[in-house]
PDB file of C-alpha atoms in Angstrom:
ATOM      1  CA  MET L   1     -62.365 -34.348   3.042  1.00 55.00           C
ATOM      2  CA  LEU L   2     -59.771 -36.361   3.965  1.00 56.00           C
ATOM      3  CA  GLU L   3     -60.139 -40.398   3.126  1.00 62.00           C
ATOM      4  CA  THR L   4     -58.862 -42.471   5.801  1.00 69.00           C
ATOM      5  CA  GLN L   5     -56.342 -44.933   4.446  1.00 69.00           C
ATOM      6  CA  PRO L   6     -57.123 -49.128   5.982  1.00 75.00           C
ATOM      7  CA  ILE L   7     -54.783 -49.818   8.883  1.00 81.00           C
ATOM      8  CA  TYR L   8     -53.497 -53.171   7.741  1.00 89.00           C
ATOM      9  CA  LEU L   9     -50.878 -53.634  10.721  1.00 93.00           C
ATOM     10  CA  PRO L  10     -52.457 -56.079  13.312  1.00 94.00           C
ATOM     11  CA  GLN L  11     -53.192 -58.468  10.098  1.00 93.00           C
ATOM     12  CA  ASN L  12     -49.629 -58.145   7.979  1.00 93.00           C
ATOM     13  CA  ILE L  13     -48.398 -58.793  11.613  1.00 95.00           C
ATOM     14  CA  ARG L  14     -50.282 -62.362  11.918  1.00 94.00           C
ATOM     15  CA  PHE L  15     -49.087 -62.988   8.412  1.00 92.00           C
ATOM     16  CA  LEU L  16     -46.116 -62.349   8.536  1.00 92.00           C
ATOM     17  CA  ARG L  17     -45.087 -63.926  11.893  1.00 94.00           C
ATOM     18  CA  LYS L  18     -46.736 -66.822  10.689  1.00 92.00           C
ATOM     19  CA  LYS L  19     -44.940 -66.522   7.286  1.00 89.00           C
ATOM     20  CA  HIS L  20     -41.851 -66.905   8.982  1.00 89.00           C
ATOM     21  CA  GLN L  21     -42.730 -69.965  11.143  1.00 93.00           C
ATOM     22  CA  LEU L  22     -42.458 -67.522  14.418  1.00 93.00           C
ATOM     23  CA  SER L  23     -45.040 -67.802  17.539  1.00 95.00           C
ATOM     24  CA  GLN L  24     -46.088 -64.787  18.898  1.00 95.00           C
ATOM     25  CA  GLU L  25     -42.952 -65.323  22.138  1.00 96.00           C
ATOM     26  CA  GLU L  26     -40.203 -65.918  19.662  1.00 95.00           C
ATOM     27  CA  LEU L  27     -41.213 -62.952  17.647  1.00 95.00           C
ATOM     28  CA  ALA L  28     -42.026 -60.819  20.691  1.00 95.00           C
ATOM     29  CA  SER L  29     -37.943 -61.997  22.246  1.00 95.00           C
ATOM     30  CA  LYS L  30     -36.506 -60.741  18.574  1.00 94.00           C
ATOM     31  CA  VAL L  31     -38.585 -56.905  19.605  1.00 93.00           C
ATOM     32  CA  GLY L  32     -37.713 -56.926  22.647  1.00 94.00           C
ATOM     33  CA  LEU L  33     -41.092 -56.877  23.731  1.00 95.00           C
ATOM     34  CA  ASN L  34     -43.082 -59.935  25.389  1.00 95.00           C
ATOM     35  CA  ARG L  35     -45.686 -62.219  23.951  1.00 95.00           C
ATOM     36  CA  GLY L  36     -48.755 -60.374  25.737  1.00 96.00           C
ATOM     37  CA  ASN L  37     -47.281 -57.401  23.152  1.00 96.00           C
ATOM     38  CA  ILE L  38     -47.245 -59.368  19.732  1.00 96.00           C
ATOM     39  CA  ALA L  39     -51.436 -60.488  20.818  1.00 96.00           C
ATOM     40  CA  SER L  40     -52.584 -57.174  21.581  1.00 95.00           C
ATOM     41  CA  TYR L  41     -50.653 -55.675  18.353  1.00 95.00           C
ATOM     42  CA  GLU L  42     -52.081 -58.674  16.484  1.00 95.00           C
ATOM     43  CA  LYS L  43     -55.828 -58.193  18.389  1.00 94.00           C
ATOM     44  CA  GLY L  44     -55.949 -54.997  17.131  1.00 92.00           C
ATOM     45  CA  THR L  45     -56.309 -53.661  21.204  1.00 94.00           C
ATOM     46  CA  ALA L  46     -52.873 -52.063  20.912  1.00 93.00           C
ATOM     47  CA  GLU L  47     -50.761 -50.462  19.224  1.00 91.00           C
ATOM     48  CA  PRO L  48     -46.840 -50.311  18.929  1.00 92.00           C
ATOM     49  CA  LYS L  49     -44.683 -47.813  20.079  1.00 92.00           C
ATOM     50  CA  ILE L  50     -43.093 -45.884  17.076  1.00 89.00           C
ATOM     51  CA  CYS L  51     -39.261 -47.395  17.626  1.00 88.00           C
ATOM     52  CA  ASN L  52     -40.662 -51.052  18.275  1.00 91.00           C
ATOM     53  CA  LEU L  53     -42.897 -50.489  15.009  1.00 90.00           C
ATOM     54  CA  LEU L  54     -40.003 -50.254  13.584  1.00 90.00           C
ATOM     55  CA  LYS L  55     -38.623 -53.543  15.479  1.00 91.00           C
ATOM     56  CA  LEU L  56     -41.150 -54.954  13.569  1.00 93.00           C
ATOM     57  CA  ALA L  57     -40.609 -54.384  10.415  1.00 89.00           C
ATOM     58  CA  THR L  58     -37.046 -54.689  10.312  1.00 89.00           C
ATOM     59  CA  VAL L  59     -37.421 -58.162  11.682  1.00 90.00           C
ATOM     60  CA  LEU L  60     -40.485 -59.411   9.504  1.00 90.00           C
ATOM     61  CA  GLY L  61     -38.271 -57.855   6.466  1.00 86.00           C
ATOM     62  CA  VAL L  62     -40.452 -55.492   5.402  1.00 86.00           C
ATOM     63  CA  SER L  63     -40.833 -51.595   5.213  1.00 85.00           C
ATOM     64  CA  LEU L  64     -43.065 -49.296   7.924  1.00 85.00           C
ATOM     65  CA  ARG L  65     -45.294 -48.175   5.039  1.00 85.00           C
ATOM     66  CA  ASP L  66     -46.108 -51.375   4.166  1.00 86.00           C
ATOM     67  CA  LEU L  67     -46.079 -52.909   7.191  1.00 90.00           C
ATOM     68  CA  THR L  68     -49.287 -50.712   8.350  1.00 88.00           C
ATOM     69  CA  GLU L  69     -50.831 -49.435   4.635  1.00 85.00           C
ATOM     70  CA  LYS L  70     -51.048 -52.398   1.937  1.00 85.00           C
ATOM     71  CA  ASN L  71     -52.465 -55.921   2.355  1.00 87.00           C
ATOM     72  CA  LEU L  72     -49.540 -58.280   1.803  1.00 86.00           C
ATOM     73  CA  SER L  73     -51.288 -61.128   2.139  1.00 82.00           C
ATOM     74  CA  SER L  74     -52.870 -60.470  -0.364  1.00 76.00           C
ATOM     75  CA  ILE L  75     -49.932 -58.655  -2.427  1.00 74.00           C
ATOM     76  CA  ILE L  76     -47.194 -62.098  -1.266  1.00 62.00           C
ATOM     77  CA  ASN L  77     -49.834 -64.511  -1.748  1.00 55.00           C
ATOM     78  CA  GLY L  78     -52.092 -63.143  -4.816  1.00 49.00           C
ATOM     79  CA  HIS L  79     -49.202 -61.419  -6.749  1.00 46.00           C
ATOM     80  CA  GLY L  80     -45.691 -62.706  -5.360  1.00 45.00           C
ATOM     81  CA  LYS L  81     -43.972 -59.865  -5.630  1.00 45.00           C
ATOM     82  CA  TYR L  82     -43.108 -59.214  -2.272  1.00 47.00           C
ATOM     83  CA  PRO L  83     -40.250 -61.329  -1.350  1.00 46.00           C
ATOM     84  CA  LEU L  84     -39.299 -61.956   2.661  1.00 42.00           C
ATOM     85  CA  ASN L  85     -35.573 -61.993   1.795  1.00 42.00           C
ATOM     86  CA  GLY L  86     -35.221 -58.046   2.287  1.00 44.00           C
ATOM     87  CA  HIS L  87     -36.322 -56.831  -0.841  1.00 47.00           C
ATOM     88  CA  ALA L  88     -39.476 -55.111   0.380  1.00 46.00           C
ATOM     89  CA  GLY L  89     -41.869 -54.715  -2.180  1.00 50.00           C
ATOM     90  CA  MET L  90     -39.270 -54.909  -4.627  1.00 54.00           C
ATOM     91  CA  ASP L  91     -41.858 -55.001  -8.003  1.00 60.00           C
ATOM     92  CA  TYR L  92     -39.159 -57.389  -9.914  1.00 64.00           C
ATOM     93  CA  THR L  93     -41.303 -57.374 -13.219  1.00 69.00           C
ATOM     94  CA  ALA L  94     -40.740 -53.635 -13.300  1.00 71.00           C
ATOM     95  CA  LEU L  95     -37.136 -53.677 -12.225  1.00 72.00           C
ATOM     96  CA  GLU L  96     -37.050 -56.176 -15.356  1.00 75.00           C
ATOM     97  CA  ASN L  97     -38.761 -53.237 -17.735  1.00 76.00           C
ATOM     98  CA  TYR L  98     -36.022 -50.648 -16.959  1.00 80.00           C
ATOM     99  CA  LEU L  99     -33.151 -53.286 -17.361  1.00 80.00           C
ATOM    100  CA  ASN L 100     -35.268 -53.496 -20.816  1.00 81.00           C
ATOM    101  CA  LYS L 101     -35.831 -49.713 -21.283  1.00 85.00           C
ATOM    102  CA  ALA L 102     -32.221 -49.252 -20.518  1.00 85.00           C
ATOM    103  CA  GLU L 103     -30.630 -51.130 -23.175  1.00 86.00           C
ATOM    104  CA  GLU L 104     -32.670 -49.877 -25.818  1.00 87.00           C
ATOM    105  CA  LEU L 105     -32.193 -46.493 -24.956  1.00 87.00           C
ATOM    106  CA  GLN L 106     -28.013 -47.433 -24.450  1.00 87.00           C
ATOM    107  CA  THR L 107     -28.946 -49.651 -28.204  1.00 88.00           C
ATOM    108  CA  VAL L 108     -30.046 -45.457 -29.150  1.00 89.00           C
ATOM    109  CA  VAL L 109     -27.295 -43.901 -27.906  1.00 88.00           C
ATOM    110  CA  SER L 110     -24.712 -45.818 -29.870  1.00 89.00           C
ATOM    111  CA  SER L 111     -26.820 -45.439 -33.091  1.00 90.00           C
ATOM    112  CA  LEU L 112     -27.124 -41.928 -32.760  1.00 90.00           C
ATOM    113  CA  TYR L 113     -23.186 -41.701 -31.872  1.00 91.00           C
ATOM    114  CA  ASN L 114     -22.342 -43.499 -34.817  1.00 90.00           C
ATOM    115  CA  CYS L 115     -24.727 -41.479 -36.599  1.00 89.00           C
ATOM    116  CA  HIS L 116     -22.652 -38.474 -35.878  1.00 89.00           C
ATOM    117  CA  CYS L 117     -19.371 -40.351 -36.689  1.00 89.00           C
ATOM    118  CA  PHE L 118     -20.877 -40.653 -40.312  1.00 89.00           C
ATOM    119  CA  LYS L 119     -21.643 -37.505 -40.715  1.00 87.00           C
ATOM    120  CA  ILE L 120     -18.404 -35.770 -39.628  1.00 86.00           C
ATOM    121  CA  LYS L 121     -16.485 -37.968 -41.498  1.00 86.00           C
ATOM    122  CA  ASN L 122     -18.172 -36.662 -44.407  1.00 85.00           C
ATOM    123  CA  ILE L 123     -17.917 -33.213 -43.740  1.00 83.00           C
ATOM    124  CA  GLU L 124     -14.836 -31.852 -45.793  1.00 77.00           C
ATOM    125  CA  VAL L 125     -14.491 -28.168 -44.409  1.00 77.00           C
ATOM    126  CA  LYS L 126     -14.840 -27.721 -40.949  1.00 78.00           C
ATOM    127  CA  ASP L 127     -15.177 -23.978 -39.150  1.00 88.00           C
ATOM    128  CA  LYS L 128     -13.988 -23.733 -35.361  1.00 89.00           C
ATOM    129  CA  ASP L 129     -17.797 -23.380 -34.645  1.00 88.00           C
ATOM    130  CA  THR L 130     -18.614 -26.893 -36.095  1.00 87.00           C
ATOM    131  CA  GLN L 131     -15.487 -28.265 -33.806  1.00 88.00           C
ATOM    132  CA  VAL L 132     -16.963 -26.884 -30.978  1.00 90.00           C
ATOM    133  CA  LEU L 133     -20.303 -28.936 -31.829  1.00 89.00           C
ATOM    134  CA  VAL L 134     -18.396 -32.429 -32.107  1.00 89.00           C
ATOM    135  CA  SER L 135     -16.181 -31.619 -29.492  1.00 90.00           C
ATOM    136  CA  ASN L 136     -19.359 -30.859 -27.106  1.00 91.00           C
ATOM    137  CA  PHE L 137     -21.105 -33.691 -28.819  1.00 91.00           C
ATOM    138  CA  GLU L 138     -18.527 -36.430 -27.700  1.00 91.00           C
ATOM    139  CA  GLN L 139     -18.667 -34.724 -24.322  1.00 93.00           C
ATOM    140  CA  LEU L 140     -21.775 -35.510 -23.985  1.00 91.00           C
ATOM    141  CA  TYR L 141     -22.184 -38.789 -25.348  1.00 91.00           C
ATOM    142  CA  GLU L 142     -19.834 -39.882 -23.334  1.00 91.00           C
ATOM    143  CA  ILE L 143     -21.288 -38.568 -19.952  1.00 91.00           C
ATOM    144  CA  THR L 144     -24.697 -39.985 -21.219  1.00 90.00           C
ATOM    145  CA  HIS L 145     -22.891 -43.689 -21.774  1.00 87.00           C
ATOM    146  CA  ASN L 146     -21.586 -43.786 -18.837  1.00 88.00           C
ATOM    147  CA  LEU L 147     -24.406 -42.617 -16.949  1.00 88.00           C
ATOM    148  CA  LEU L 148     -26.521 -45.516 -18.339  1.00 88.00           C
ATOM    149  CA  HIS L 149     -24.092 -48.007 -17.289  1.00 86.00           C
ATOM    150  CA  SER L 150     -23.926 -47.082 -14.042  1.00 86.00           C
ATOM    151  CA  HIS L 151     -27.840 -46.798 -14.445  1.00 85.00           C
ATOM    152  CA  GLN L 152     -28.024 -50.509 -15.799  1.00 83.00           C
ATOM    153  CA  GLU L 153     -25.259 -51.246 -13.248  1.00 84.00           C
ATOM    154  CA  LEU L 154     -27.626 -49.839 -10.093  1.00 82.00           C
ATOM    155  CA  LEU L 155     -30.259 -52.269 -11.691  1.00 79.00           C
ATOM    156  CA  LYS L 156     -28.466 -55.520 -11.656  1.00 78.00           C
ATOM    157  CA  LEU L 157     -26.926 -54.943  -8.251  1.00 75.00           C
ATOM    158  CA  VAL L 158     -30.626 -53.395  -7.214  1.00 73.00           C
ATOM    159  CA  LYS L 159     -32.342 -57.139  -8.322  1.00 68.00           C
ATOM    160  CA  ASN L 160     -29.105 -58.742  -6.702  1.00 66.00           C
ATOM    161  CA  LYS L 161     -28.561 -57.291  -3.545  1.00 55.00           C
ATOM    162  CA  PRO L 162     -30.808 -57.257  -0.740  1.00 46.00           C
ATOM    163  CA  VAL L 163     -32.572 -53.668   0.297  1.00 43.00           C
ATOM    164  CA  VAL L 164     -32.597 -52.962   4.166  1.00 40.00           C
ATOM    165  CA  PRO L 165     -34.866 -50.738   4.341  1.00 39.00           C
ATOM    166  CA  SER L 166     -33.472 -46.669   5.059  1.00 38.00           C
ATOM    167  CA  GLY L 167     -32.992 -45.097   8.424  1.00 38.00           C
ATOM    168  CA  ILE L 168     -33.208 -48.931  10.045  1.00 35.00           C
ATOM    169  CA  SER L 169     -30.653 -50.838  11.148  1.00 38.00           C
ATOM    170  CA  GLY L 170     -29.771 -54.695  10.617  1.00 39.00           C
ATOM    171  CA  SER L 171     -28.817 -55.599  13.651  1.00 38.00           C
ATOM    172  CA  GLY L 172     -31.748 -58.642  14.558  1.00 39.00           C
ATOM    173  CA  ALA L 173     -33.320 -59.060  11.482  1.00 38.00           C
ATOM    174  CA  THR L 174     -33.604 -62.417   9.560  1.00 38.00           C
ATOM    175  CA  ALA L 175     -35.219 -63.470   6.767  1.00 34.00           C
TER     176      ALA L 175
END
């Protein structure tokens, strides 16, 4: 039997509206609805059309999934992992861990390359097979080094720039 997931939409709309210091009338205006629609959504007596749900998520600065499936009041108030500046649902602790792991991996890769260079220097006879292996290893190192560098830059970019939920235009969004 399928387990039904709780729907947090009514309480999340109300919570986020208040967090953004918006009246029902102001939120309705930003979404293109009337105050009664917002009141009905917050009471749970009506459900928004998908297009209005997308607009609500954009205006309130959260992902559609989080708006409907997570109790945002406990996340924002309890753990501070859901800032209202467009970084929808971003876990900064996890992001910092990824950055640290990328730096550690960069150190390991550099150490392997240094070991490789030391060993190659001490090999007196370099037959054709050894030369091919050395060339392949150096190409692999270069690719790995560039990939790790790009990974670190991407993580830093995500950490420092606002993220707009995919598939949603930024027009009308305020944080």
